[in-house]
Short mmCIF file of C-alpha atoms and ligand atoms in Angstrom, two decimals:
data_model
loop_
_atom_site.label_atom_id
_atom_site.label_comp_id
_atom_site.label_asym_id
_atom_site.label_seq_id
_atom_site.Cartn_x
_atom_site.Cartn_y
_atom_site.Cartn_z
CA UNK U 46 -25.01 3.87 -25.30
CA UNK U 47 -27.00 2.86 -22.19
CA UNK U 48 -26.19 4.71 -18.95
CA UNK U 49 -25.72 2.28 -15.99
CA UNK U 50 -27.39 3.06 -12.68
CA UNK U 51 -25.40 5.30 -10.32
CA UNK U 52 -23.42 3.35 -7.66
CA UNK U 53 -21.73 5.52 -4.98
CA UNK U 54 -18.01 4.78 -4.89
CA UNK U 55 -18.53 2.59 -8.00
CA UNK U 56 -19.42 -0.19 -5.53
CA UNK U 57 -19.67 -3.47 -7.45
CA UNK U 58 -19.10 -1.76 -10.83
CA UNK U 59 -16.42 -3.45 -13.00
CA UNK U 60 -14.11 -0.78 -14.51
CA UNK U 61 -11.67 -3.11 -16.23
CA UNK U 62 -10.94 -6.73 -17.15
CA UNK U 63 -7.84 -7.94 -15.32
CA UNK U 64 -5.88 -11.16 -14.78
CA UNK U 65 -3.50 -9.77 -12.14
CA UNK U 66 -5.21 -10.74 -8.90
CA UNK U 67 -8.45 -12.22 -7.61
CA UNK U 68 -10.34 -11.69 -4.35
CA UNK U 69 -13.28 -13.74 -3.06
CA UNK U 70 -14.63 -11.59 -0.24
CA UNK U 71 -17.09 -14.17 1.04
CA UNK U 72 -14.50 -16.91 1.46
CA UNK U 73 -11.43 -14.78 2.26
CA UNK U 74 -9.47 -15.78 -0.84
CA UNK U 75 -6.68 -13.69 -2.42
CA UNK U 76 -4.64 -14.94 -5.40
CA UNK U 77 -1.87 -13.21 -7.41
CA UNK U 78 -1.93 -14.47 -11.02
CA UNK U 79 -3.91 -17.43 -9.67
CA UNK U 80 -1.40 -18.37 -6.93
CA UNK U 81 -2.93 -18.31 -3.40
CA UNK U 82 -1.48 -15.59 -1.16
CA UNK U 83 -0.61 -18.17 1.52
CA UNK U 84 1.74 -19.96 -0.91
CA UNK U 85 3.48 -16.75 -1.96
CA UNK U 86 3.77 -15.52 1.64
CA UNK U 87 5.44 -18.78 2.62
CA UNK U 88 7.60 -19.47 -0.42
CA UNK U 89 8.18 -16.31 -2.47
CA UNK U 90 10.13 -13.07 -2.09
CA UNK U 91 8.87 -9.58 -2.79
CA UNK U 92 10.85 -9.14 -6.01
CA UNK U 93 9.80 -12.55 -7.31
CA UNK U 94 6.17 -11.65 -6.51
CA UNK U 95 6.56 -8.23 -8.16
CA UNK U 96 7.94 -9.93 -11.29
CA UNK U 97 4.97 -12.36 -11.28
CA UNK U 98 2.46 -9.51 -10.98
CA UNK U 99 4.09 -7.31 -13.63
CA UNK U 100 5.21 -9.89 -16.21
CA UNK U 101 2.46 -12.50 -15.58
CA UNK U 102 4.74 -15.48 -14.88
CA UNK U 103 7.04 -16.55 -12.06
CA UNK U 104 10.61 -15.77 -13.27
CA UNK U 105 13.18 -18.45 -14.02
CA UNK U 106 16.27 -18.44 -11.82
CA UNK U 107 18.18 -16.43 -14.45
CA UNK U 108 15.31 -13.96 -14.96
CA UNK U 109 14.99 -13.38 -11.22
CA UNK U 110 18.74 -12.89 -10.75
CA UNK U 111 18.86 -10.38 -13.63
CA UNK U 112 15.86 -8.51 -12.17
CA UNK U 113 17.36 -8.46 -8.66
CA UNK U 114 20.69 -7.17 -10.01
CA UNK U 115 18.99 -4.39 -11.95
CA UNK U 116 17.04 -3.36 -8.87
CA UNK U 117 20.22 -3.37 -6.75
CA UNK U 118 21.99 -1.19 -9.31
CA UNK U 119 19.21 1.42 -9.30
CA UNK U 120 18.58 1.68 -5.54
CA UNK U 121 20.56 4.93 -5.21
CA UNK U 122 18.94 8.34 -5.52
CA UNK U 123 20.24 11.19 -7.64
CA UNK U 124 21.66 13.91 -5.38
CA UNK U 125 19.04 16.30 -6.81
CA UNK U 126 16.29 14.24 -5.12
CA UNK U 127 18.20 14.16 -1.83
CA UNK U 128 18.82 17.91 -2.03
CA UNK U 129 15.12 18.45 -2.74
CA UNK U 130 14.24 16.40 0.35
CA UNK U 131 16.48 18.65 2.47
CA UNK U 132 13.98 21.45 1.77
CA UNK U 133 11.04 19.43 3.09
CA UNK U 134 9.81 20.41 6.58
CA UNK U 135 10.73 17.76 9.20
CA UNK U 136 7.13 17.90 10.37
CA UNK U 137 5.78 16.99 6.92
CA UNK U 138 4.06 13.63 6.52
CA UNK U 139 6.28 11.00 4.86
CA UNK U 140 3.51 10.18 2.37
CA UNK U 141 3.61 13.76 1.09
CA UNK U 142 7.40 13.52 0.83
CA UNK U 143 7.10 10.24 -1.07
CA UNK U 144 4.50 11.62 -3.47
CA UNK U 145 6.71 14.64 -4.23
CA UNK U 146 9.78 12.45 -4.82
CA UNK U 147 7.92 9.94 -6.99
CA UNK U 148 6.68 12.76 -9.23
CA UNK U 149 10.15 14.35 -9.25
CA UNK U 150 11.66 11.14 -10.67
CA UNK U 151 9.83 11.97 -13.88
CA UNK U 152 12.03 15.07 -14.26
CA UNK U 153 15.09 12.88 -14.85
CA UNK U 154 13.82 10.37 -17.38
CA UNK U 155 12.48 10.75 -20.88
CA UNK U 156 8.80 11.37 -20.77
CA UNK U 157 6.86 8.79 -22.66
CA UNK U 158 8.05 5.83 -24.75
CA UNK U 159 5.14 3.69 -23.65
CA UNK U 160 5.34 1.41 -26.69
CA UNK U 161 8.96 0.52 -25.89
CA UNK U 162 9.30 -2.56 -23.62
CA UNK U 163 12.77 -1.37 -22.57
CA UNK U 164 11.28 1.95 -21.36
CA UNK U 165 8.56 0.07 -19.47
CA UNK U 166 11.11 -2.21 -17.79
CA UNK U 167 13.41 0.71 -16.91
CA UNK U 168 10.53 2.57 -15.25
CA UNK U 169 9.47 -0.55 -13.33
CA UNK U 170 13.03 -1.12 -12.09
CA UNK U 171 13.63 2.50 -11.12
CA UNK U 172 10.39 2.87 -9.17
CA UNK U 173 10.69 -0.46 -7.34
CA UNK U 174 14.36 0.23 -6.61
CA UNK U 175 14.19 3.86 -5.52
CA UNK U 176 10.98 4.18 -3.51
CA UNK U 177 12.36 2.32 -0.45
CA UNK U 178 15.49 4.52 -0.57
CA UNK U 179 13.30 7.65 -0.64
CA UNK U 180 11.25 6.53 2.37
CA UNK U 181 14.35 5.66 4.43
CA UNK U 182 16.19 8.83 3.35
CA UNK U 183 13.33 11.09 4.46
CA UNK U 184 13.22 9.32 7.81
CA UNK U 185 16.92 9.95 8.52
CA UNK U 186 16.91 13.48 7.12
CA UNK U 187 13.88 14.59 9.17
CA UNK U 188 15.90 13.49 12.24
CA UNK U 189 18.71 15.76 11.06
CA UNK U 190 20.98 12.95 9.84
CA UNK U 191 22.46 12.14 6.43
CA UNK U 192 20.75 9.26 4.66
CA UNK U 193 22.76 6.02 4.37
CA UNK U 194 23.51 4.49 0.99
CA UNK U 195 21.72 1.26 0.09
CA UNK U 196 23.75 -1.94 0.53
CA UNK U 197 23.99 -4.23 -2.48
CA UNK U 198 24.78 -7.26 -0.33
CA UNK U 199 21.40 -7.15 1.41
CA UNK U 200 18.06 -8.43 0.15
CA UNK U 201 15.36 -5.95 -0.82
CA UNK U 202 13.62 -6.26 2.55
CA UNK U 203 16.80 -6.33 4.66
CA UNK U 204 18.23 -3.34 2.80
CA UNK U 205 15.18 -1.19 3.59
CA UNK U 206 15.36 -2.02 7.31
CA UNK U 207 19.12 -1.33 7.18
CA UNK U 208 18.64 2.07 5.51
CA UNK U 209 15.92 2.93 8.00
CA UNK U 210 17.58 1.82 11.26
CA UNK U 211 21.25 2.14 10.18
CA UNK U 212 21.96 -1.41 11.26
CA UNK U 213 21.58 -4.83 9.70
CA UNK U 214 18.22 -6.33 10.68
CA UNK U 215 17.81 -9.61 12.57
CA UNK U 216 17.25 -12.39 9.98
CA UNK U 217 13.77 -13.14 11.40
CA UNK U 218 12.84 -9.45 11.18
CA UNK U 219 14.04 -9.30 7.56
CA UNK U 220 12.11 -12.46 6.67
CA UNK U 221 8.93 -11.19 8.30
CA UNK U 222 9.24 -7.82 6.56
CA UNK U 223 9.67 -9.66 3.25
CA UNK U 224 6.36 -11.45 3.89
CA UNK U 225 4.68 -8.12 4.71
CA UNK U 226 5.84 -6.75 1.35
CA UNK U 227 4.41 -9.79 -0.45
CA UNK U 228 1.08 -9.44 1.38
CA UNK U 229 0.63 -5.74 0.53
CA UNK U 230 1.72 -5.90 -3.12
CA UNK U 231 -1.63 -6.14 -4.90
CA UNK U 232 -5.35 -6.19 -4.24
CA UNK U 233 -7.46 -5.83 -7.44
CA UNK U 234 -9.16 -2.46 -8.04
CA UNK U 235 -8.75 -0.66 -4.71
CA UNK U 236 -8.86 3.13 -4.63
CA UNK U 237 -5.13 3.78 -5.20
CA UNK U 238 -4.89 1.20 -7.99
CA UNK U 239 -7.92 2.72 -9.69
CA UNK U 240 -6.28 6.13 -9.32
CA UNK U 241 -3.16 4.73 -11.02
CA UNK U 242 -5.28 3.29 -13.84
CA UNK U 243 -7.15 6.54 -14.46
CA UNK U 244 -3.86 8.45 -14.59
CA UNK U 245 -2.27 5.76 -16.80
CA UNK U 246 -5.20 5.94 -19.24
CA UNK U 247 -4.20 9.49 -20.25
CA UNK U 248 -0.80 8.06 -21.40
CA UNK U 249 1.18 10.25 -19.03
CA UNK U 250 4.51 9.01 -17.65
CA UNK U 251 4.72 6.17 -15.06
CA UNK U 252 6.17 8.50 -12.39
CA UNK U 253 3.00 10.63 -12.49
CA UNK U 254 0.96 7.41 -12.34
CA UNK U 255 2.72 6.32 -9.14
CA UNK U 256 2.52 9.83 -7.65
CA UNK U 257 -1.27 9.76 -8.17
CA UNK U 258 -1.54 6.37 -6.48
CA UNK U 259 0.63 7.43 -3.51
CA UNK U 260 -1.63 10.42 -2.89
CA UNK U 261 -4.70 8.18 -2.96
CA UNK U 262 -3.24 5.51 -0.67
CA UNK U 263 -2.50 8.15 1.99
CA UNK U 264 -6.12 8.55 3.03
CA UNK U 265 -7.26 7.11 6.41
CA UNK U 266 -10.02 5.06 4.76
CA UNK U 267 -7.40 3.30 2.64
CA UNK U 268 -3.70 2.81 3.34
CA UNK U 269 -3.63 5.41 6.09
CA UNK U 270 -5.67 3.16 8.41
CA UNK U 271 -2.67 1.20 9.78
CA UNK U 272 -1.25 4.36 11.39
CA UNK U 273 -4.66 5.14 12.89
CA UNK U 274 -4.93 1.61 14.32
CA UNK U 275 -1.91 2.15 16.58
CA UNK U 276 -3.25 5.55 17.65
CA UNK U 277 -6.55 3.81 18.48
CA UNK U 278 -4.81 1.04 20.49
CA UNK U 279 -2.87 3.75 22.35
CA UNK U 280 -6.11 5.60 23.11
CA UNK U 281 -7.69 2.37 24.43
CA UNK U 282 -4.65 1.89 26.66
CA UNK U 283 -5.69 -1.38 28.35
CA UNK U 284 -7.63 -4.59 27.71
CA UNK U 285 -10.18 -3.51 30.33
CA UNK U 286 -10.92 -0.33 28.38
CA UNK U 287 -11.55 -2.09 25.04
CA UNK U 288 -15.31 -2.54 25.34
CA UNK U 289 -16.13 0.87 26.90
CA UNK U 290 -14.00 2.49 24.16
CA UNK U 291 -15.72 0.47 21.40
CA UNK U 292 -19.21 1.24 22.73
CA UNK U 293 -18.39 4.94 22.90
CA UNK U 294 -17.02 5.01 19.33
CA UNK U 295 -19.94 3.12 17.89
CA UNK U 296 -22.32 5.35 19.84
CA UNK U 297 -20.74 8.28 18.00
CA UNK U 298 -21.06 6.39 14.70
CA UNK U 299 -17.26 6.45 14.31
CA UNK U 300 -15.42 3.81 12.23
CA UNK U 301 -13.12 1.33 13.95
CA UNK U 302 -9.83 1.63 12.08
CA UNK U 303 -8.44 -1.61 10.67
CA UNK U 304 -11.89 -3.17 10.42
CA UNK U 305 -14.31 -3.56 7.54
CA UNK U 306 -13.70 -3.86 3.84
CA UNK U 307 -15.58 -3.13 0.65
CA UNK U 308 -14.94 -6.69 -0.57
CA UNK U 309 -14.05 -8.94 2.39
CA UNK U 310 -17.04 -9.86 4.56
CA UNK U 311 -14.86 -12.28 6.56
CA UNK U 312 -11.42 -11.76 8.17
CA UNK U 313 -8.96 -10.54 5.52
CA UNK U 314 -6.61 -13.47 4.72
CA UNK U 315 -3.70 -11.04 4.95
CA UNK U 316 -4.74 -10.10 8.50
CA UNK U 317 -4.63 -13.79 9.46
CA UNK U 318 -1.06 -14.12 8.18
CA UNK U 319 0.03 -10.78 9.71
CA UNK U 320 -1.38 -11.82 13.09
CA UNK U 321 0.81 -14.91 12.95
CA UNK U 322 3.87 -12.81 12.07
CA UNK U 323 3.14 -10.47 14.99
CA UNK U 324 2.99 -13.49 17.33
CA UNK U 325 6.41 -14.66 16.05
CA UNK U 326 7.94 -11.23 16.65
CA UNK U 327 6.45 -10.90 20.13
CA UNK U 328 7.78 -14.35 20.99
CA UNK U 329 11.30 -13.43 19.88
CA UNK U 330 11.52 -9.76 20.84
CA UNK U 331 9.18 -9.59 23.83
CA UNK U 332 5.49 -9.14 24.39
CA UNK U 333 3.78 -5.79 24.82
CA UNK U 334 0.28 -4.50 25.56
CA UNK U 335 -0.73 -3.81 21.93
CA UNK U 336 -1.27 -7.44 21.03
CA UNK U 337 -3.56 -8.18 23.98
CA UNK U 338 -5.58 -5.03 23.35
CA UNK U 339 -5.81 -5.82 19.62
CA UNK U 340 -7.02 -9.40 20.09
CA UNK U 341 -9.57 -8.29 22.72
CA UNK U 342 -10.76 -5.55 20.33
CA UNK U 343 -11.10 -8.11 17.54
CA UNK U 344 -13.30 -10.26 19.79
CA UNK U 345 -15.43 -7.29 20.85
CA UNK U 346 -15.87 -5.98 17.28
CA UNK U 347 -16.83 -9.44 16.06
CA UNK U 348 -19.58 -9.60 18.72
CA UNK U 349 -20.94 -6.19 17.74
CA UNK U 350 -20.30 -5.97 13.99
CA UNK U 351 -19.56 -9.50 12.80
CA UNK U 352 -23.17 -9.77 11.69
CA UNK U 353 -22.54 -6.91 9.26
CA UNK U 354 -19.48 -8.67 7.85
CA UNK U 355 -17.07 -6.33 9.59
CA UNK U 356 -13.81 -8.10 10.48
CA UNK U 357 -10.11 -7.15 10.65
CA UNK U 358 -8.59 -6.03 7.35
CA UNK U 359 -4.95 -5.94 6.27
CA UNK U 360 -4.30 -2.75 8.25
CA UNK U 361 -5.29 -4.13 11.64
CA UNK U 362 -2.29 -6.29 12.48
CA UNK U 363 0.28 -4.79 10.08
CA UNK U 364 1.00 -1.96 12.52
CA UNK U 365 1.86 -4.37 15.35
CA UNK U 366 4.40 -6.05 13.08
CA UNK U 367 5.90 -2.77 11.87
CA UNK U 368 6.21 -1.39 15.41
CA UNK U 369 8.22 -4.47 16.40
CA UNK U 370 10.42 -3.98 13.33
CA UNK U 371 11.30 -0.47 14.54
CA UNK U 372 9.22 1.31 11.89
CA UNK U 373 7.68 4.59 13.14
CA UNK U 374 3.87 4.74 12.85
CA UNK U 375 3.81 7.53 10.27
CA UNK U 376 5.96 5.34 8.00
CA UNK U 377 3.42 2.50 7.97
CA UNK U 378 1.62 3.86 4.91
CA UNK U 379 4.85 4.62 3.01
CA UNK U 380 5.82 0.99 3.69
CA UNK U 381 2.45 -0.05 2.27
CA UNK U 382 3.30 2.09 -0.78
CA UNK U 383 6.75 0.47 -1.19
CA UNK U 384 4.99 -2.84 -1.65
CA UNK U 385 1.94 -1.67 -3.59
CA UNK U 386 4.11 -0.07 -6.27
CA UNK U 387 4.34 -3.61 -7.68
CA UNK U 388 0.56 -3.87 -8.06
CA UNK U 389 0.21 -0.33 -9.37
CA UNK U 390 2.86 -1.00 -12.03
CA UNK U 391 1.17 -4.27 -13.01
CA UNK U 392 -2.12 -2.43 -13.57
CA UNK U 393 -0.31 0.41 -15.37
CA UNK U 394 1.14 -2.12 -17.84
CA UNK U 395 -2.19 -3.95 -18.20
CA UNK U 396 -4.04 -0.66 -18.81
CA UNK U 397 -1.61 0.29 -21.59
CA UNK U 398 -2.22 -3.06 -23.30
CA UNK U 399 -5.84 -2.19 -24.08
CA UNK U 400 -6.13 1.45 -23.20
CA UNK U 401 -9.24 3.62 -23.37
CA UNK U 402 -9.11 6.86 -21.39
CA UNK U 403 -11.38 6.77 -18.33
CA UNK U 404 -14.18 9.27 -18.74
CA UNK U 405 -17.31 8.19 -16.77
CA UNK U 406 -20.52 10.15 -16.83
CA UNK U 407 -22.84 11.62 -14.17
CA UNK U 408 -26.49 12.03 -13.24
CA UNK U 409 -26.93 15.80 -13.45
CA UNK U 410 -28.90 17.27 -10.53
CA UNK U 411 -28.26 20.99 -11.14
CA UNK U 412 -30.18 23.80 -12.87
CA UNK U 413 -30.59 24.58 -16.58
CA UNK U 414 -30.57 27.99 -18.36
CA UNK U 415 -30.12 29.79 -15.03
CA UNK U 416 -29.86 33.66 -15.20
CA UNK U 417 -26.56 35.46 -14.52
CA UNK U 418 -27.45 37.87 -11.65
CA UNK U 419 -25.38 41.05 -11.60
CA UNK U 420 -23.29 41.34 -8.40
CA UNK U 421 -25.22 44.40 -7.24
CA UNK U 422 -28.45 42.45 -7.38
CA UNK U 423 -27.33 39.36 -5.42
C1 SDX V 520 -7.45 -1.00 2.64
O1 SDX V 520 -10.07 -1.93 -1.41
C2 SDX V 520 -9.04 -2.52 -0.98
O2 SDX V 520 -8.72 -3.63 -1.39
C3 SDX V 520 -8.24 -1.78 0.07
C4 SDX V 520 -7.10 -2.56 0.70
C5 SDX V 520 -6.00 -2.86 -0.29
O3 SDX V 520 -5.27 -3.85 -0.10
O4 SDX V 520 -5.81 -2.02 -1.19
O5 SDX V 520 -7.60 -3.79 1.23
C6 SDX V 520 -6.46 -1.76 1.84
O6 SDX V 520 -7.72 0.13 2.33
C7 SDX V 520 -8.13 -1.69 3.81
C8 SDX V 520 -9.20 -0.78 4.49
C9 SDX V 520 -8.51 0.13 5.50
N1 SDX V 520 -9.48 1.12 6.04
C10 SDX V 520 -9.93 1.05 7.30
O7 SDX V 520 -9.63 0.16 8.10
C11 SDX V 520 -10.84 2.20 7.71
C12 SDX V 520 -12.07 1.65 8.43
N2 SDX V 520 -12.86 0.90 7.46
C13 SDX V 520 -14.04 1.53 6.92
O8 SDX V 520 -13.93 2.91 6.74
C14 SDX V 520 -14.69 0.77 5.79
O9 SDX V 520 -14.83 -0.52 6.21
C15 SDX V 520 -14.09 0.78 4.40
C16 SDX V 520 -13.87 2.17 3.90
C17 SDX V 520 -12.81 0.02 4.35
C18 SDX V 520 -15.10 0.09 3.47
O10 SDX V 520 -16.26 0.81 3.59
P1 SDX V 520 -17.53 0.52 2.65
O11 SDX V 520 -17.40 -0.73 1.90
O12 SDX V 520 -17.81 1.76 1.89
O13 SDX V 520 -18.61 0.24 3.72
P2 SDX V 520 -19.74 1.25 4.10
O14 SDX V 520 -19.13 2.58 4.42
O15 SDX V 520 -20.80 1.16 3.05
O16 SDX V 520 -20.27 0.65 5.49
C19 SDX V 520 -21.26 -0.36 5.49
C20 SDX V 520 -21.75 -0.42 6.93
C21 SDX V 520 -22.06 0.98 7.48
O17 SDX V 520 -23.02 0.79 8.49
P3 SDX V 520 -24.58 1.26 8.16
O18 SDX V 520 -24.51 2.75 7.85
O19 SDX V 520 -24.99 0.42 6.96
O20 SDX V 520 -25.32 0.95 9.43
O21 SDX V 520 -20.71 -0.94 7.76
C22 SDX V 520 -20.31 0.05 8.70
C23 SDX V 520 -20.78 1.39 8.17
O22 SDX V 520 -20.98 2.29 9.25
N3 SDX V 520 -18.83 0.00 8.78
C24 SDX V 520 -18.16 0.19 9.90
C25 SDX V 520 -16.81 0.04 9.54
N4 SDX V 520 -16.71 -0.22 8.23
C26 SDX V 520 -17.98 -0.24 7.75
N5 SDX V 520 -18.56 0.49 11.16
C27 SDX V 520 -17.58 0.63 12.09
N6 SDX V 520 -16.25 0.49 11.82
C28 SDX V 520 -15.84 0.20 10.57
N7 SDX V 520 -14.54 0.06 10.32
#
């Protein structure tokens, strides 16, 4: 077997063959099962998109209704999970709470019947249905309140905003949140998806697979960037301070959160759509300083770093949308996870179809036959 050359971060190294999604980083193209993201953002819903990603085809009307009904039925959490969340410190990060709850789900369901399509479907339904309820429940409980039960008469997106804010969302807000969920659902072999695949390749249960992916998404270089973007816009404080702030950060060789991408060398197509959604929300619910600072920062970064292919990624404008939807900044990444569960599950299923456990190699740079030195002689 020939050993390939070492590529830090596996940059440009194919680790699987997949038909789930496609990204062209030079031309800013993203497709789910071949359908352009713009089409799905405009015409689809999150559950229809999740079905497409996981079962390869857009569902018929009957298939979609059955899937939606199953999800509605499974939105509630077992009281054991809620009781467990009561022991979590209010100051804990919601991504840590989500990772713990996702893993805990595995305690309630039979471990591994991975060759049984009914088991696969049940796991898909439970994870898609319960993760939003977990995120909203932790939010209310860390404020000292009881979580509210999901409402079966609300769509997937509207129900999450209802559980989070304890009031029915404005129809425009629910529609825009639905689009955000579609946009974040899948993105080929990003770090958290790869983490899910590696875990899946050991044939462990799907709850452990999702818990692995949640832990990976939490990092600031990946899904955690959206939270950092708002903190950065706060630190900038005004349009006038954008360029001095940027110069100072670049001087210190610090990354500008929400910019750059391993694959996109143009503006992320999802950032373009999210910017439009932010504009709609500001128009309806009132303007605020973040948008002006963000657009000025985008111009300034393009002048300085555009030549290196560094443009806004999905995390740059998503935070502006979420803030307007009443989502606290430290819930931005859990919201990313709510959506990306669809992509993770699609890759979990695809990995099982032709599984081979991931076990890469290394280029060894250490010693050989080294002596064991007794502690007194060290
Ligand atoms: C997501 O993979 C996915 O698909 C992820 C995602 C998904 O949907 O799953 O799209 C979601 O994770 C989006 C990315 C969110 N992260 C951030 O916004 C954090 C800031 N971005 C960077 O840390 C960075 O751009 C990465 C991590 C996203 C990508 O980094 P790479 O591909 O490893 O790039 P690199 O570190 O090799 O940098 C190449 C050059 C370097 O300059 P030189 O040393 O060559 O002079 O570009 C510079 C970097 O310093 N650079 C940046 C920068 N990103 C890269 N400089 C300033 N600010 C940045 N944001």
